[in-house]
Amino acid sequence: MPAENAGPPAATRPRDNGRPSIGLALLPVLIPIIPSLIRTYLPGGFSVDALKSLVLGTPAAADVTFPANAQTIDYRSFAVLDSVPPVSQANATTLFYPPGTTAESLAARPFHVYHPKFLDIIGPSPTLTLLADVEEDPLFHEATVWVPSTDEFFFVQNAGHPIAGTGLAKSAVIQKVALADAAAAARRVDVGGTGDARGAGAITIETVESAPRVVNPNGGTNYKGDILFAGEGQGEHVAPALYLMNPLPPYNTTVILNNFFGRQFNSLNDVAVNPRNKEVYFTDVTYGYLQDFRPEPGVRNQIWRLDVDSRRVAAVADGFHLPNGITFSPDGQYLYVTDTGLHPGFHGWNHTAPASIYRYDVERDGTLAHRKLFAYVHSGLPDGVHCDTDGNVYAGVGDGVHVWSPAGVLLGKIFVGETSANFQFAGKGRMIICAETKLWYVELAAEGARITDYDYSKKA
């Protein structure tokens, strides 16, 4: 889709003396180097609008400070490269460094601005703090859920990962952290908006023992004050299921669905609540089979719909390679789903398969219509997907979290330099990113879509 026009006005405006400003006279020369000027001068606290005023000779608008730990990435800097490497050297599994940048420079200022609207999302003083690093065991994977009543953040270990030994031999575990601890750690170690809290000793990662156990959880969301988990199943005899868990000890759990007319699902992946009809929509995919902890698939890869009251379940969309993350826009008009066909588990990478986000219109009767390609990801694949209150779309990808406008324009990145399967807002101004072996805490201006509100999932 064409990028939104954020450039200066085409018409020149004379000063009071009737002569064009120096800035306007030099405009053809200055326009190509404005991004370089921004990167050079704004990190020290200079404002975007002040720079525009300086260059264009126009009155400055309200001052908007460019964060010191942010940087502008200009598409024109890499639209034409001196040498474009072959697919064996540059593909979805490799990181892209725009000319003039390095892994270190991108990480030093991790909020990457591709469009001015990203500044509204991150605000004037965003922070990114590393809370934990377990080196090998992918403890920080998916099913990211914030519980407002306790201000705790839940997440799960990677099921089916060889190093973790999860999947068939044992189930992945549920864990949680206290957001107050995360915020306190971030304040103690903040250095220019970034920090490493691993040595601060302030973060306790607690294992949650659900009863009965949620087997190989992968997706999760808030539902009527509880947490709704999508479990992938285990072997032939533990069927994939939807579990409803009380977020308070002893974490009582109820299975609300585990079959389709007596047939097992493949391995349930992610789950979301439609804010209009309050029904549950979930993805079912063959990743359990592709990671050797589930038997041969018995149904199609598709999106399902469940009326929790009647337990009526039906398929609502198919035609995917590997449907994965799922969410709704704040008003429920759109459903977003990721397709991670690029990476079929233990079977390598297929670079011609989707690494894509698709959008559907959600009809008043809950059916889905008018599927369209919303975004194709350049770094890894889009896994977990969520929205903020303005309808912007966020996805965990191969180098962090990418953010698009509702029109599909890439606005910016929160760069962590490695795969970030999932993340979630914790209300307004806070986010946790699960990057497999690392756990990150983000402070920013945006607010997550209000899926945590009881009325969001309460039957009307």
Short mmCIF file of C-alpha atoms in Angstrom, two decimals:
data_model
loop_
_atom_site.label_atom_id
_atom_site.label_comp_id
_atom_site.label_asym_id
_atom_site.label_seq_id
_atom_site.Cartn_x
_atom_site.Cartn_y
_atom_site.Cartn_z
CA MET A 1 0.00 0.00 0.00
CA PRO A 2 1.26 3.54 -0.64
CA ALA A 3 2.80 5.25 2.36
CA GLU A 4 0.86 8.13 3.84
CA ASN A 5 2.20 11.51 2.77
CA ALA A 6 4.01 13.05 5.70
CA GLY A 7 6.21 15.44 3.69
CA PRO A 8 6.25 19.24 3.62
CA PRO A 9 3.64 21.22 1.66
CA ALA A 10 4.39 21.64 -2.02
CA ALA A 11 3.51 25.33 -2.19
CA THR A 12 6.01 27.89 -0.92
CA ARG A 13 4.79 30.51 1.50
CA PRO A 14 6.39 33.99 1.45
CA ARG A 15 7.58 35.67 4.59
CA ASP A 16 6.11 38.98 5.67
CA ASN A 17 8.79 40.79 3.62
CA GLY A 18 7.54 39.06 0.49
CA ARG A 19 10.80 37.21 -0.17
CA PRO A 20 11.03 33.42 0.07
CA SER A 21 12.79 32.16 3.18
CA ILE A 22 16.33 30.83 2.91
CA GLY A 23 14.95 27.45 3.90
CA LEU A 24 12.44 27.47 1.07
CA ALA A 25 14.99 28.58 -1.45
CA LEU A 26 17.19 25.65 -0.49
CA LEU A 27 14.30 23.23 -0.16
CA PRO A 28 15.22 21.03 -3.20
CA VAL A 29 18.68 20.57 -1.69
CA LEU A 30 17.56 20.07 1.91
CA ILE A 31 14.72 17.60 1.43
CA PRO A 32 16.99 14.62 0.67
CA ILE A 33 19.11 15.25 3.78
CA ILE A 34 16.31 15.99 6.27
CA PRO A 35 16.39 12.39 7.61
CA SER A 36 20.15 12.72 8.21
CA LEU A 37 19.59 16.03 10.00
CA ILE A 38 16.94 14.38 12.17
CA ARG A 39 19.20 11.47 13.08
CA THR A 40 22.07 13.85 13.83
CA TYR A 41 20.35 16.55 15.87
CA LEU A 42 17.17 15.15 17.38
CA PRO A 43 18.68 12.61 19.80
CA GLY A 44 19.84 15.52 21.97
CA GLY A 45 16.30 16.68 22.59
CA PHE A 46 15.70 18.92 19.54
CA SER A 47 12.08 18.75 18.43
CA VAL A 48 10.66 17.53 15.13
CA ASP A 49 8.53 20.63 14.67
CA ALA A 50 11.43 22.93 15.50
CA LEU A 51 13.53 21.28 12.79
CA LYS A 52 10.70 21.65 10.28
CA SER A 53 10.40 25.32 11.21
CA LEU A 54 14.13 25.83 10.79
CA VAL A 55 14.21 24.19 7.36
CA LEU A 56 10.91 25.42 5.95
CA GLY A 57 10.74 28.86 7.50
CA THR A 58 7.28 28.14 8.94
CA PRO A 59 5.95 28.72 12.45
CA ALA A 60 6.74 25.87 14.82
CA ALA A 61 3.80 23.82 16.09
CA ALA A 62 3.54 22.35 19.56
CA ASP A 63 6.94 21.06 20.62
CA VAL A 64 7.30 17.29 20.23
CA THR A 65 10.61 16.02 21.56
CA PHE A 66 12.32 13.29 19.58
CA PRO A 67 13.39 10.63 22.10
CA ALA A 68 17.11 10.27 22.69
CA ASN A 69 16.84 6.49 22.29
CA ALA A 70 15.00 6.65 18.96
CA GLN A 71 16.29 6.99 15.40
CA THR A 72 14.74 7.71 12.04
CA ILE A 73 15.07 5.05 9.34
CA ASP A 74 14.63 6.50 5.86
CA TYR A 75 13.42 4.17 3.10
CA ARG A 76 15.42 6.19 0.58
CA SER A 77 18.64 5.19 2.28
CA PHE A 78 18.22 1.61 1.10
CA ALA A 79 15.83 1.81 -1.89
CA VAL A 80 18.84 1.32 -4.17
CA LEU A 81 21.82 -0.62 -2.80
CA ASP A 82 25.26 -0.84 -4.35
CA SER A 83 25.00 -4.62 -4.12
CA VAL A 84 21.95 -6.74 -3.33
CA PRO A 85 23.03 -10.10 -1.84
CA PRO A 86 21.54 -13.41 -2.98
CA VAL A 87 18.87 -15.23 -1.01
CA SER A 88 21.51 -17.47 0.58
CA GLN A 89 22.87 -14.38 2.33
CA ALA A 90 19.80 -12.17 2.79
CA ASN A 91 16.46 -13.73 3.63
CA ALA A 92 13.82 -13.88 6.36
CA THR A 93 16.26 -15.47 8.81
CA THR A 94 18.88 -12.71 8.54
CA LEU A 95 18.70 -9.23 10.03
CA PHE A 96 18.75 -6.21 7.73
CA TYR A 97 20.99 -3.28 8.63
CA PRO A 98 20.21 -0.13 6.62
CA PRO A 99 23.29 1.59 5.18
CA GLY A 100 25.22 3.41 7.86
CA THR A 101 23.88 1.24 10.68
CA THR A 102 25.13 -1.78 12.59
CA ALA A 103 23.62 -4.24 15.03
CA GLU A 104 25.09 -2.12 17.81
CA SER A 105 23.78 1.20 16.53
CA LEU A 106 20.29 -0.20 15.96
CA ALA A 107 20.22 -1.64 19.49
CA ALA A 108 21.65 1.51 21.07
CA ARG A 109 18.57 3.47 19.98
CA PRO A 110 15.97 0.69 19.72
CA PHE A 111 12.89 2.74 18.82
CA HIS A 112 13.06 2.95 15.03
CA VAL A 113 10.87 5.62 13.43
CA TYR A 114 9.74 4.79 9.90
CA HIS A 115 6.85 7.29 9.96
CA PRO A 116 6.27 10.40 12.14
CA LYS A 117 3.12 8.84 13.62
CA PHE A 118 5.32 6.38 15.49
CA LEU A 119 6.37 9.28 17.73
CA ASP A 120 2.81 9.47 19.04
CA ILE A 121 2.98 5.76 19.86
CA ILE A 122 6.27 5.80 21.75
CA GLY A 123 5.91 9.27 23.27
CA PRO A 124 8.77 11.59 24.30
CA SER A 125 10.54 9.23 26.71
CA PRO A 126 10.08 5.53 25.89
CA THR A 127 12.18 2.93 27.68
CA LEU A 128 13.30 -0.61 26.89
CA THR A 129 14.64 -2.72 29.76
CA LEU A 130 15.98 -6.26 29.70
CA LEU A 131 14.46 -8.03 32.72
CA ALA A 132 15.79 -11.57 32.30
CA ASP A 133 18.04 -13.71 30.10
CA VAL A 134 18.05 -17.47 30.53
CA GLU A 135 20.47 -18.04 27.62
CA GLU A 136 19.06 -21.33 26.26
CA ASP A 137 15.70 -22.48 27.65
CA PRO A 138 12.94 -20.56 25.78
CA LEU A 139 10.91 -19.71 28.88
CA PHE A 140 9.51 -16.49 27.38
CA HIS A 141 7.44 -17.58 24.41
CA GLU A 142 3.72 -16.83 24.06
CA ALA A 143 0.25 -16.74 25.72
CA THR A 144 1.01 -13.22 26.95
CA VAL A 145 -1.79 -12.01 29.24
CA TRP A 146 -1.99 -9.07 31.64
CA VAL A 147 -4.35 -9.47 34.62
CA PRO A 148 -5.39 -6.00 35.86
CA SER A 149 -6.76 -7.17 39.22
CA THR A 150 -3.32 -8.35 40.36
CA ASP A 151 -1.18 -6.32 37.93
CA GLU A 152 0.61 -9.51 36.94
CA PHE A 153 1.77 -10.63 33.52
CA PHE A 154 1.42 -14.28 32.46
CA PHE A 155 3.35 -16.04 29.68
CA VAL A 156 4.40 -19.58 28.75
CA GLN A 157 7.43 -21.62 27.79
CA ASN A 158 7.97 -22.78 24.22
CA ALA A 159 6.29 -26.16 23.64
CA GLY A 160 8.18 -28.49 21.33
CA HIS A 161 11.56 -26.80 21.60
CA PRO A 162 14.44 -29.33 21.62
CA ILE A 163 16.49 -27.50 24.25
CA ALA A 164 13.50 -27.17 26.58
CA GLY A 165 12.56 -30.83 26.10
CA THR A 166 8.91 -29.79 26.06
CA GLY A 167 6.12 -31.07 23.87
CA LEU A 168 5.97 -34.85 24.09
CA ALA A 169 8.13 -35.65 27.13
CA LYS A 170 6.73 -32.86 29.28
CA SER A 171 4.39 -29.92 29.02
CA ALA A 172 5.50 -26.32 28.65
CA VAL A 173 4.92 -24.34 31.83
CA ILE A 174 2.95 -21.19 32.65
CA GLN A 175 4.80 -18.37 34.41
CA LYS A 176 4.14 -14.88 35.66
CA VAL A 177 5.87 -11.69 36.83
CA ALA A 178 4.65 -8.68 38.81
CA LEU A 179 4.49 -5.51 36.73
CA ALA A 180 5.39 -3.38 39.76
CA ASP A 181 8.69 -5.26 40.01
CA ALA A 182 9.35 -4.76 36.30
CA ALA A 183 8.70 -1.02 36.50
CA ALA A 184 10.88 -0.65 39.59
CA ALA A 185 13.74 -2.50 37.92
CA ALA A 186 13.44 -0.29 34.84
CA ARG A 187 13.70 2.85 36.95
CA ARG A 188 16.81 1.60 38.74
CA VAL A 189 18.80 0.75 35.63
CA ASP A 190 17.51 3.30 33.10
CA VAL A 191 20.38 4.80 31.12
CA GLY A 192 19.11 7.05 28.36
CA GLY A 193 15.90 5.06 27.99
CA THR A 194 17.51 1.61 27.86
CA GLY A 195 18.71 -0.67 30.59
CA ASP A 196 19.70 -4.14 31.75
CA ALA A 197 17.98 -5.20 34.99
CA ARG A 198 19.32 -8.75 35.11
CA GLY A 199 21.71 -7.88 37.92
CA ALA A 200 19.20 -5.81 39.86
CA GLY A 201 17.73 -8.88 41.57
CA ALA A 202 14.25 -7.38 41.48
CA ILE A 203 12.40 -9.72 39.15
CA THR A 204 10.88 -12.93 40.43
CA ILE A 205 9.62 -15.30 37.73
CA GLU A 206 7.04 -17.56 39.31
CA THR A 207 5.89 -20.88 37.84
CA VAL A 208 2.11 -21.28 37.85
CA GLU A 209 0.83 -24.77 38.64
CA SER A 210 -2.65 -24.92 37.14
CA ALA A 211 -5.07 -27.57 38.39
CA PRO A 212 -5.68 -29.54 36.29
CA ARG A 213 -2.62 -28.74 34.19
CA VAL A 214 -2.95 -26.73 31.00
CA VAL A 215 -1.07 -29.01 28.60
CA ASN A 216 1.39 -27.29 26.27
CA PRO A 217 -0.23 -23.84 26.38
CA ASN A 218 0.59 -21.55 23.47
CA GLY A 219 -2.08 -18.84 23.13
CA GLY A 220 -3.94 -16.89 25.78
CA THR A 221 -6.30 -13.99 26.37
CA ASN A 222 -8.50 -12.43 29.05
CA TYR A 223 -12.00 -13.82 29.37
CA LYS A 224 -14.51 -12.67 32.01
CA GLY A 225 -11.82 -12.14 34.62
CA ASP A 226 -10.09 -15.46 33.90
CA ILE A 227 -7.38 -16.47 31.43
CA LEU A 228 -8.38 -18.46 28.37
CA PHE A 229 -5.53 -20.67 27.14
CA ALA A 230 -5.15 -22.54 23.86
CA GLY A 231 -3.38 -25.84 24.58
CA GLU A 232 -1.59 -27.71 21.79
CA GLY A 233 -2.13 -31.21 23.19
CA GLN A 234 0.46 -33.93 23.78
CA GLY A 235 0.93 -37.17 21.87
CA GLU A 236 -2.06 -39.13 20.62
CA HIS A 237 -4.11 -39.25 23.80
CA VAL A 238 -4.02 -35.70 25.20
CA ALA A 239 -6.18 -33.72 22.82
CA PRO A 240 -5.65 -30.02 22.11
CA ALA A 241 -8.09 -27.95 24.14
CA LEU A 242 -9.29 -24.55 25.29
CA TYR A 243 -8.76 -24.09 29.05
CA LEU A 244 -10.24 -21.45 31.33
CA MET A 245 -7.93 -20.72 34.30
CA ASN A 246 -8.50 -18.61 37.40
CA PRO A 247 -5.50 -16.22 37.64
CA LEU A 248 -5.45 -16.60 41.44
CA PRO A 249 -4.08 -19.57 43.43
CA PRO A 250 -4.77 -22.47 43.32
CA TYR A 251 -5.29 -21.64 39.60
CA ASN A 252 -8.38 -23.80 39.12
CA THR A 253 -8.77 -24.78 35.49
CA THR A 254 -11.70 -25.98 33.37
CA VAL A 255 -11.57 -27.46 29.87
CA ILE A 256 -14.30 -25.78 27.78
CA LEU A 257 -13.61 -27.44 24.40
CA ASN A 258 -11.44 -30.34 23.19
CA ASN A 259 -13.01 -31.75 20.01
CA PHE A 260 -14.99 -31.16 16.84
CA PHE A 261 -17.74 -33.80 16.69
CA GLY A 262 -15.46 -36.33 18.35
CA ARG A 263 -12.39 -35.47 16.27
CA GLN A 264 -9.22 -34.01 17.76
CA PHE A 265 -7.97 -30.63 16.65
CA ASN A 266 -4.38 -30.47 15.36
CA SER A 267 -2.69 -28.21 17.91
CA LEU A 268 -4.55 -25.08 19.02
CA ASN A 269 -2.32 -22.04 18.67
CA ASP A 270 -3.91 -18.72 19.60
CA VAL A 271 -7.21 -17.34 20.82
CA ALA A 272 -9.08 -14.00 20.84
CA VAL A 273 -12.51 -12.68 21.86
CA ASN A 274 -14.76 -10.88 19.37
CA PRO A 275 -15.82 -7.69 21.23
CA ARG A 276 -19.10 -7.55 19.30
CA ASN A 277 -20.62 -10.98 19.90
CA LYS A 278 -18.28 -12.03 22.76
CA GLU A 279 -17.56 -15.32 21.03
CA VAL A 280 -14.13 -16.96 21.04
CA TYR A 281 -12.13 -17.27 17.81
CA PHE A 282 -9.05 -19.49 17.71
CA THR A 283 -6.47 -20.84 15.27
CA ASP A 284 -5.71 -24.52 14.82
CA VAL A 285 -2.51 -25.50 13.03
CA THR A 286 -0.20 -28.47 12.55
CA TYR A 287 2.77 -27.18 14.55
CA GLY A 288 2.48 -29.99 17.10
CA TYR A 289 2.95 -32.50 14.27
CA LEU A 290 5.69 -30.40 12.66
CA GLN A 291 7.53 -30.33 16.00
CA ASP A 292 7.11 -34.07 16.66
CA PHE A 293 4.79 -34.01 19.68
CA ARG A 294 1.42 -34.53 17.99
CA PRO A 295 0.23 -37.27 15.57
CA GLU A 296 -0.59 -36.84 11.91
CA PRO A 297 -3.14 -34.03 11.40
CA GLY A 298 -6.82 -34.90 11.07
CA VAL A 299 -8.44 -31.57 10.15
CA ARG A 300 -7.59 -28.52 8.06
CA ASN A 301 -5.49 -25.59 9.26
CA GLN A 302 -8.15 -22.96 9.90
CA ILE A 303 -9.83 -20.40 12.15
CA TRP A 304 -12.62 -21.62 14.42
CA ARG A 305 -15.44 -19.88 16.27
CA LEU A 306 -16.87 -20.95 19.64
CA ASP A 307 -20.01 -19.78 21.41
CA VAL A 308 -18.95 -20.51 24.98
CA ASP A 309 -22.52 -20.57 26.36
CA SER A 310 -23.88 -23.14 23.91
CA ARG A 311 -20.46 -24.73 23.12
CA ARG A 312 -21.35 -24.49 19.44
CA VAL A 313 -18.14 -24.59 17.38
CA ALA A 314 -17.67 -24.02 13.65
CA ALA A 315 -14.85 -23.30 11.21
CA VAL A 316 -14.99 -19.75 9.83
CA ALA A 317 -11.92 -19.39 7.58
CA ASP A 318 -9.38 -21.62 5.82
CA GLY A 319 -6.91 -21.39 2.96
CA PHE A 320 -3.84 -20.86 5.15
CA HIS A 321 -0.44 -22.46 5.20
CA LEU A 322 0.04 -22.19 8.99
CA PRO A 323 -2.47 -19.85 10.73
CA ASN A 324 -1.01 -18.52 13.94
CA GLY A 325 -1.63 -15.32 15.94
CA ILE A 326 -5.13 -13.84 16.02
CA THR A 327 -6.70 -10.62 17.31
CA PHE A 328 -9.50 -8.12 16.67
CA SER A 329 -9.43 -4.39 16.08
CA PRO A 330 -10.66 -2.42 19.13
CA ASP A 331 -14.12 -1.89 17.60
CA GLY A 332 -14.40 -5.50 16.39
CA GLN A 333 -14.76 -4.51 12.73
CA TYR A 334 -11.63 -6.38 11.67
CA LEU A 335 -9.94 -9.66 12.51
CA TYR A 336 -6.19 -9.99 12.02
CA VAL A 337 -4.48 -13.36 11.66
CA THR A 338 -0.87 -14.21 10.97
CA ASP A 339 0.27 -16.98 8.62
CA THR A 340 3.70 -18.38 9.47
CA GLY A 341 4.01 -20.85 6.60
CA LEU A 342 7.56 -19.54 6.15
CA HIS A 343 8.72 -21.80 8.99
CA PRO A 344 7.13 -25.28 9.13
CA GLY A 345 8.63 -26.33 12.46
CA PHE A 346 11.45 -28.85 12.26
CA HIS A 347 11.17 -28.91 8.47
CA GLY A 348 13.28 -25.82 7.80
CA TRP A 349 12.27 -22.66 5.98
CA ASN A 350 10.20 -22.06 2.86
CA HIS A 351 10.97 -18.51 1.77
CA THR A 352 8.15 -18.47 -0.78
CA ALA A 353 5.50 -19.28 1.84
CA PRO A 354 3.64 -16.62 3.84
CA ALA A 355 5.23 -14.51 6.53
CA SER A 356 2.10 -12.43 6.45
CA ILE A 357 -0.73 -10.76 8.31
CA TYR A 358 -4.20 -11.02 6.79
CA ARG A 359 -7.23 -8.92 7.65
CA TYR A 360 -10.89 -9.90 7.46
CA ASP A 361 -14.00 -7.78 7.76
CA VAL A 362 -16.08 -9.07 10.66
CA GLU A 363 -19.77 -9.11 9.76
CA ARG A 364 -22.47 -8.35 12.33
CA ASP A 365 -23.38 -12.03 12.46
CA GLY A 366 -19.79 -12.93 13.35
CA THR A 367 -18.82 -14.37 9.98
CA LEU A 368 -15.64 -13.27 8.21
CA ALA A 369 -15.50 -11.63 4.78
CA HIS A 370 -13.19 -9.85 2.35
CA ARG A 371 -9.83 -11.34 3.26
CA LYS A 372 -6.93 -9.07 2.27
CA LEU A 373 -3.18 -9.10 2.68
CA PHE A 374 -2.44 -6.53 5.39
CA ALA A 375 1.35 -6.87 5.72
CA TYR A 376 4.25 -9.05 4.64
CA VAL A 377 7.08 -9.11 7.17
CA HIS A 378 10.71 -8.66 6.13
CA SER A 379 12.29 -9.97 9.35
CA GLY A 380 11.40 -13.52 10.35
CA LEU A 381 7.68 -14.11 10.56
CA PRO A 382 4.74 -12.43 12.31
CA ASP A 383 3.67 -14.51 15.29
CA GLY A 384 1.67 -12.85 18.07
CA VAL A 385 -0.48 -9.93 16.91
CA HIS A 386 -2.29 -7.24 18.94
CA CYS A 387 -3.82 -3.77 18.54
CA ASP A 388 -3.70 -0.54 20.50
CA THR A 389 -6.72 1.67 21.22
CA ASP A 390 -6.16 3.61 17.98
CA GLY A 391 -6.34 0.46 15.87
CA ASN A 392 -2.63 0.30 15.08
CA VAL A 393 -1.44 -3.28 14.57
CA TYR A 394 1.59 -4.72 16.37
CA ALA A 395 3.28 -8.07 15.66
CA GLY A 396 6.16 -9.99 17.20
CA VAL A 397 8.68 -10.71 14.43
CA GLY A 398 12.29 -11.70 13.83
CA ASP A 399 13.93 -8.57 15.25
CA GLY A 400 11.41 -7.34 17.82
CA VAL A 401 7.96 -5.77 17.49
CA HIS A 402 6.77 -4.03 14.32
CA VAL A 403 3.90 -1.53 14.26
CA TRP A 404 1.59 -0.71 11.33
CA SER A 405 -1.16 1.86 10.92
CA PRO A 406 -4.70 0.55 10.21
CA ALA A 407 -3.88 1.23 6.55
CA GLY A 408 -0.94 -1.18 6.64
CA VAL A 409 1.83 1.46 6.71
CA LEU A 410 4.90 0.42 8.72
CA LEU A 411 5.19 3.11 11.39
CA GLY A 412 8.12 1.82 13.38
CA LYS A 413 9.88 -0.91 15.32
CA ILE A 414 10.81 -1.75 18.87
CA PHE A 415 14.13 -3.38 18.05
CA VAL A 416 15.55 -6.13 20.28
CA GLY A 417 17.61 -7.82 17.58
CA GLU A 418 16.13 -11.29 17.85
CA THR A 419 12.92 -13.29 17.46
CA SER A 420 10.09 -12.00 19.64
CA ALA A 421 7.29 -14.52 19.34
CA ASN A 422 4.80 -12.52 21.36
CA PHE A 423 4.20 -9.51 23.58
CA GLN A 424 1.27 -7.72 25.14
CA PHE A 425 0.27 -4.37 26.53
CA ALA A 426 -0.31 -4.01 30.25
CA GLY A 427 -2.91 -1.28 30.00
CA LYS A 428 -1.63 2.18 29.08
CA GLY A 429 2.04 2.89 28.65
CA ARG A 430 3.45 -0.57 29.45
CA MET A 431 4.35 -3.64 27.43
CA ILE A 432 6.15 -6.93 27.98
CA ILE A 433 8.02 -8.57 25.08
CA CYS A 434 8.74 -12.31 25.13
CA ALA A 435 11.86 -12.97 23.06
CA GLU A 436 12.25 -16.70 23.79
CA THR A 437 15.27 -16.57 26.13
CA LYS A 438 14.91 -12.88 27.02
CA LEU A 439 12.15 -10.91 28.73
CA TRP A 440 11.84 -7.19 27.98
CA TYR A 441 9.83 -4.40 29.61
CA VAL A 442 8.74 -1.39 27.53
CA GLU A 443 7.35 1.98 28.57
CA LEU A 444 5.67 3.98 25.81
CA ALA A 445 2.71 6.29 25.19
CA ALA A 446 0.29 3.88 23.51
CA GLU A 447 -2.47 1.92 25.25
CA GLY A 448 -3.43 -1.63 24.41
CA ALA A 449 -6.90 -2.42 23.08
CA ARG A 450 -9.15 -2.94 26.08
CA ILE A 451 -9.36 -6.73 25.92
CA THR A 452 -8.70 -6.84 29.66
CA ASP A 453 -11.99 -5.09 30.48
CA TYR A 454 -14.56 -7.48 31.89
CA ASP A 455 -17.26 -6.04 29.63
CA TYR A 456 -15.11 -6.78 26.58
CA SER A 457 -15.82 -10.52 26.93
CA LYS A 458 -19.00 -10.38 29.01
CA LYS A 459 -22.04 -11.60 27.14
CA ALA A 460 -24.27 -8.64 26.23
#
